[in-house]
Amino acid sequence: MSAEITVVDNPQAQQFQAVVDGHTAFAEYRLIRGAIMFTHTEVPEALGGRGIGSALIKAGLQAARDRDLKVMPVCPFFAAWFGKHPEDRDLLHPSYKTALGL
């Protein structure tokens, strides 16, 4: 039904990006010593409800695991993910575990 969503890391833009049907969805990040801070996620309205935001998060979290970085979810969309996905909480930066009440 839905095609595989391809997410690429664009380090120059500091974004994980997915281009679908001519629209670009992205998750912005900043690299900080030992951590990756996700600051903003945007999925165009035309792409809503197709799992693209989740694909961006999964790609970002996999990159954090691969690079041995802790995650600082400033973006509310990323922060909400950790409330629903306890299996990924090991990635949370300690200060964010406290801030999110986890």
PDB file of C-alpha atoms in Angstrom:
ATOM      1  CA  MET A   1       0.000   0.000   0.000  1.00  0.00           C
ATOM      2  CA  SER A   2       2.642   2.563   0.995  1.00  0.00           C
ATOM      3  CA  ALA A   3       6.116   2.621  -0.475  1.00  0.00           C
ATOM      4  CA  GLU A   4       9.215   2.363   1.667  1.00  0.00           C
ATOM      5  CA  ILE A   5      10.176   5.766   3.048  1.00  0.00           C
ATOM      6  CA  THR A   6      13.804   6.637   2.405  1.00  0.00           C
ATOM      7  CA  VAL A   7      15.392   8.971   4.936  1.00  0.00           C
ATOM      8  CA  VAL A   8      18.817  10.487   4.313  1.00  0.00           C
ATOM      9  CA  ASP A   9      21.092  12.456   6.611  1.00  0.00           C
ATOM     10  CA  ASN A  10      21.986  15.836   5.129  1.00  0.00           C
ATOM     11  CA  PRO A  11      24.800  16.999   7.442  1.00  0.00           C
ATOM     12  CA  GLN A  12      25.211  20.333   5.634  1.00  0.00           C
ATOM     13  CA  ALA A  13      21.583  21.221   6.431  1.00  0.00           C
ATOM     14  CA  GLN A  14      21.728  19.390   9.790  1.00  0.00           C
ATOM     15  CA  GLN A  15      18.580  17.493   8.859  1.00  0.00           C
ATOM     16  CA  PHE A  16      17.336  13.999   8.319  1.00  0.00           C
ATOM     17  CA  GLN A  17      15.207  14.320   5.188  1.00  0.00           C
ATOM     18  CA  ALA A  18      12.608  12.305   3.318  1.00  0.00           C
ATOM     19  CA  VAL A  19      11.392  13.401  -0.098  1.00  0.00           C
ATOM     20  CA  VAL A  20       7.991  11.923  -0.889  1.00  0.00           C
ATOM     21  CA  ASP A  21       5.750  12.908  -3.798  1.00  0.00           C
ATOM     22  CA  GLY A  22       7.820  16.049  -4.388  1.00  0.00           C
ATOM     23  CA  HIS A  23       7.552  17.217  -0.757  1.00  0.00           C
ATOM     24  CA  THR A  24      10.415  17.265   1.735  1.00  0.00           C
ATOM     25  CA  ALA A  25       9.850  16.271   5.344  1.00  0.00           C
ATOM     26  CA  PHE A  26      12.688  16.827   7.776  1.00  0.00           C
ATOM     27  CA  ALA A  27      13.955  16.526  11.322  1.00  0.00           C
ATOM     28  CA  GLU A  28      16.468  19.238  12.225  1.00  0.00           C
ATOM     29  CA  TYR A  29      19.318  18.460  14.570  1.00  0.00           C
ATOM     30  CA  ARG A  30      22.386  19.942  16.162  1.00  0.00           C
ATOM     31  CA  LEU A  31      25.403  17.892  17.148  1.00  0.00           C
ATOM     32  CA  ILE A  32      26.699  18.670  20.612  1.00  0.00           C
ATOM     33  CA  ARG A  33      29.615  16.940  22.311  1.00  0.00           C
ATOM     34  CA  GLY A  34      28.390  13.392  22.928  1.00  0.00           C
ATOM     35  CA  ALA A  35      24.805  14.172  21.966  1.00  0.00           C
ATOM     36  CA  ILE A  36      22.412  14.987  19.164  1.00  0.00           C
ATOM     37  CA  MET A  37      19.702  17.553  19.821  1.00  0.00           C
ATOM     38  CA  PHE A  38      16.579  17.255  17.703  1.00  0.00           C
ATOM     39  CA  THR A  39      15.139  20.766  17.475  1.00  0.00           C
ATOM     40  CA  HIS A  40      12.301  20.664  14.950  1.00  0.00           C
ATOM     41  CA  THR A  41      10.408  18.156  12.828  1.00  0.00           C
ATOM     42  CA  GLU A  42       8.247  19.138   9.898  1.00  0.00           C
ATOM     43  CA  VAL A  43       6.078  16.946   7.700  1.00  0.00           C
ATOM     44  CA  PRO A  44       4.136  18.787   4.980  1.00  0.00           C
ATOM     45  CA  GLU A  45       0.377  18.534   5.423  1.00  0.00           C
ATOM     46  CA  ALA A  46       0.094  16.683   2.105  1.00  0.00           C
ATOM     47  CA  LEU A  47       2.187  13.863   3.595  1.00  0.00           C
ATOM     48  CA  GLY A  48       0.463  13.635   6.971  1.00  0.00           C
ATOM     49  CA  GLY A  49      -0.685  10.298   8.341  1.00  0.00           C
ATOM     50  CA  ARG A  50       1.721   8.220   6.274  1.00  0.00           C
ATOM     51  CA  GLY A  51       4.302   7.408   8.931  1.00  0.00           C
ATOM     52  CA  ILE A  52       6.885   9.810   7.568  1.00  0.00           C
ATOM     53  CA  GLY A  53       7.443  11.549  10.900  1.00  0.00           C
ATOM     54  CA  SER A  54       8.034   8.170  12.540  1.00  0.00           C
ATOM     55  CA  ALA A  55      10.475   7.228   9.778  1.00  0.00           C
ATOM     56  CA  LEU A  56      12.422  10.454  10.435  1.00  0.00           C
ATOM     57  CA  ILE A  57      12.589   9.687  14.146  1.00  0.00           C
ATOM     58  CA  LYS A  58      13.675   6.083  13.578  1.00  0.00           C
ATOM     59  CA  ALA A  59      16.457   7.233  11.245  1.00  0.00           C
ATOM     60  CA  GLY A  60      17.602   9.865  13.721  1.00  0.00           C
ATOM     61  CA  LEU A  61      17.619   7.410  16.611  1.00  0.00           C
ATOM     62  CA  GLN A  62      19.500   4.814  14.575  1.00  0.00           C
ATOM     63  CA  ALA A  63      22.111   7.434  13.710  1.00  0.00           C
ATOM     64  CA  ALA A  64      22.419   8.284  17.411  1.00  0.00           C
ATOM     65  CA  ARG A  65      22.962   4.600  18.217  1.00  0.00           C
ATOM     66  CA  ASP A  66      25.492   4.195  15.399  1.00  0.00           C
ATOM     67  CA  ARG A  67      27.450   7.259  16.562  1.00  0.00           C
ATOM     68  CA  ASP A  68      27.117   6.474  20.286  1.00  0.00           C
ATOM     69  CA  LEU A  69      25.313   9.767  20.944  1.00  0.00           C
ATOM     70  CA  LYS A  70      22.690  10.587  23.573  1.00  0.00           C
ATOM     71  CA  VAL A  71      19.461  12.184  22.331  1.00  0.00           C
ATOM     72  CA  MET A  72      18.198  15.572  23.469  1.00  0.00           C
ATOM     73  CA  PRO A  73      14.593  15.804  22.189  1.00  0.00           C
ATOM     74  CA  VAL A  74      13.834  19.539  22.194  1.00  0.00           C
ATOM     75  CA  CYS A  75      11.248  18.951  19.454  1.00  0.00           C
ATOM     76  CA  PRO A  76       7.888  17.990  21.025  1.00  0.00           C
ATOM     77  CA  PHE A  77       7.348  15.306  18.373  1.00  0.00           C
ATOM     78  CA  PHE A  78      10.630  13.605  19.322  1.00  0.00           C
ATOM     79  CA  ALA A  79       9.909  14.030  23.047  1.00  0.00           C
ATOM     80  CA  ALA A  80       6.490  12.370  22.649  1.00  0.00           C
ATOM     81  CA  TRP A  81       8.143   9.394  20.931  1.00  0.00           C
ATOM     82  CA  PHE A  82       9.997   8.481  24.123  1.00  0.00           C
ATOM     83  CA  GLY A  83       6.745   8.436  26.080  1.00  0.00           C
ATOM     84  CA  LYS A  84       5.355   5.811  23.681  1.00  0.00           C
ATOM     85  CA  HIS A  85       8.551   3.850  23.011  1.00  0.00           C
ATOM     86  CA  PRO A  86      10.294   2.797  26.233  1.00  0.00           C
ATOM     87  CA  GLU A  87      12.646   0.583  24.208  1.00  0.00           C
ATOM     88  CA  ASP A  88      14.411   3.727  22.972  1.00  0.00           C
ATOM     89  CA  ARG A  89      14.770   5.500  26.323  1.00  0.00           C
ATOM     90  CA  ASP A  90      18.323   4.242  26.743  1.00  0.00           C
ATOM     91  CA  LEU A  91      19.242   6.867  24.138  1.00  0.00           C
ATOM     92  CA  LEU A  92      17.914   9.788  26.176  1.00  0.00           C
ATOM     93  CA  HIS A  93      20.407  12.262  27.547  1.00  0.00           C
ATOM     94  CA  PRO A  94      20.175  12.116  31.373  1.00  0.00           C
ATOM     95  CA  SER A  95      18.908  15.694  31.672  1.00  0.00           C
ATOM     96  CA  TYR A  96      16.018  14.880  29.327  1.00  0.00           C
ATOM     97  CA  LYS A  97      15.027  11.741  31.236  1.00  0.00           C
ATOM     98  CA  THR A  98      14.378  13.996  34.200  1.00  0.00           C
ATOM     99  CA  ALA A  99      12.682  16.704  32.121  1.00  0.00           C
ATOM    100  CA  LEU A 100      10.332  14.150  30.517  1.00  0.00           C
ATOM    101  CA  GLY A 101       9.626  12.479  33.842  1.00  0.00           C
ATOM    102  CA  LEU A 102      11.053   9.139  32.684  1.00  0.00           C
TER     103      LEU A 102
END
